[in-house]
Steps between C-alpha positions, in 0.01 A plus 500: 500500500547371149369146465754224547785717631645413838555842657600367842872503437714404799562782741809644661524560873748740653655445841311656795617850580717552806298716738761556768500865606880491495494503120656810341240769540379360832138471595371704206662260254358199683158664491538557126560126454186423698287744300637354179418142603149583619422692181644225281298231677186711472561544127548124458168440676333748265636310198364174640147645518526665156522860625790548264471874440534566873786249521683678220476832687626343823789320330619818334519649850695194622748532214552868579567414865737217407698733278510765772652262757724327245330161526438232236176574312475176301202350681298820479586549133411137427160538667445836330522322166234252612268782610557689176433193290171435680396866515162590352527874562764572239490379140879494481537265800676233294736757349596624845537146636728412211716804570521403869611145425738599220673736744534218753630274225764756405604550862512125578570323168562161664158490667274274293188596698517859373568381146200268524277789606619706203394216270166441675415868462598497133284194447202677662565787257478249209869543422506125455808454283713694749359292784571175316858608429554583867344182640709296256816678619418429866445132422826487305683641802340234721606225261853645497518452877456861606332573833144541375247429780284194440170686531625754246559216253148366558337837447715577196396172338131547576497857376702403194227251418232764555680744269531241223133412548399866461688506169327183380824301527338198661784248449745731679243572771447127557873435527552776757203391711618137495840609632335712769275208597792260541685744728194575713402136540853417614505794742147488644345165412207432265226633730632855540286790375786637287513165323126518434533849351781386271295197394221737401741715300636190333149392407436836336822468300402161359314607190 
């Protein structure tokens, strides 16, 4: 990953599938749910051990199955973007991840997690000004009282600081990291590892 970028944006968890054989379609439909869940969990495990190319293949199969049974594909599509972004097999992994997350963003415009992943991917592609504009918009929504998750605000601030730092805008980077530090200390306490990471980023910004 690009140095200084927090890529571990908060996740989204769908509700467990109903596996009752009385579902429309009977036993075959219930079996399809089970196959989908097993494949999705296997793909998630592959991502966790950095076998991202295999995970991408498996998740594409999950998405096809979800679409075939008319089920929500958000989790699989979300994880597909992660696998694509980490992929070493294809040079256009970031391009494909960006397309995945932009599609999710279009389908669910009120979901800040998907928007955050669009911006993280753009930042990894060195599209820094676009990333800064997006992080700033998320933070403005939070200040306006919109329902922006707290961890999304923390990550947006930290990554905003990293983007400014990459552009040599050290005063702006310092300001963003100071705001991120204050939020994390209040949420986790001064001894938390996330606080330590932000302290390190703040130290780098103080030039």
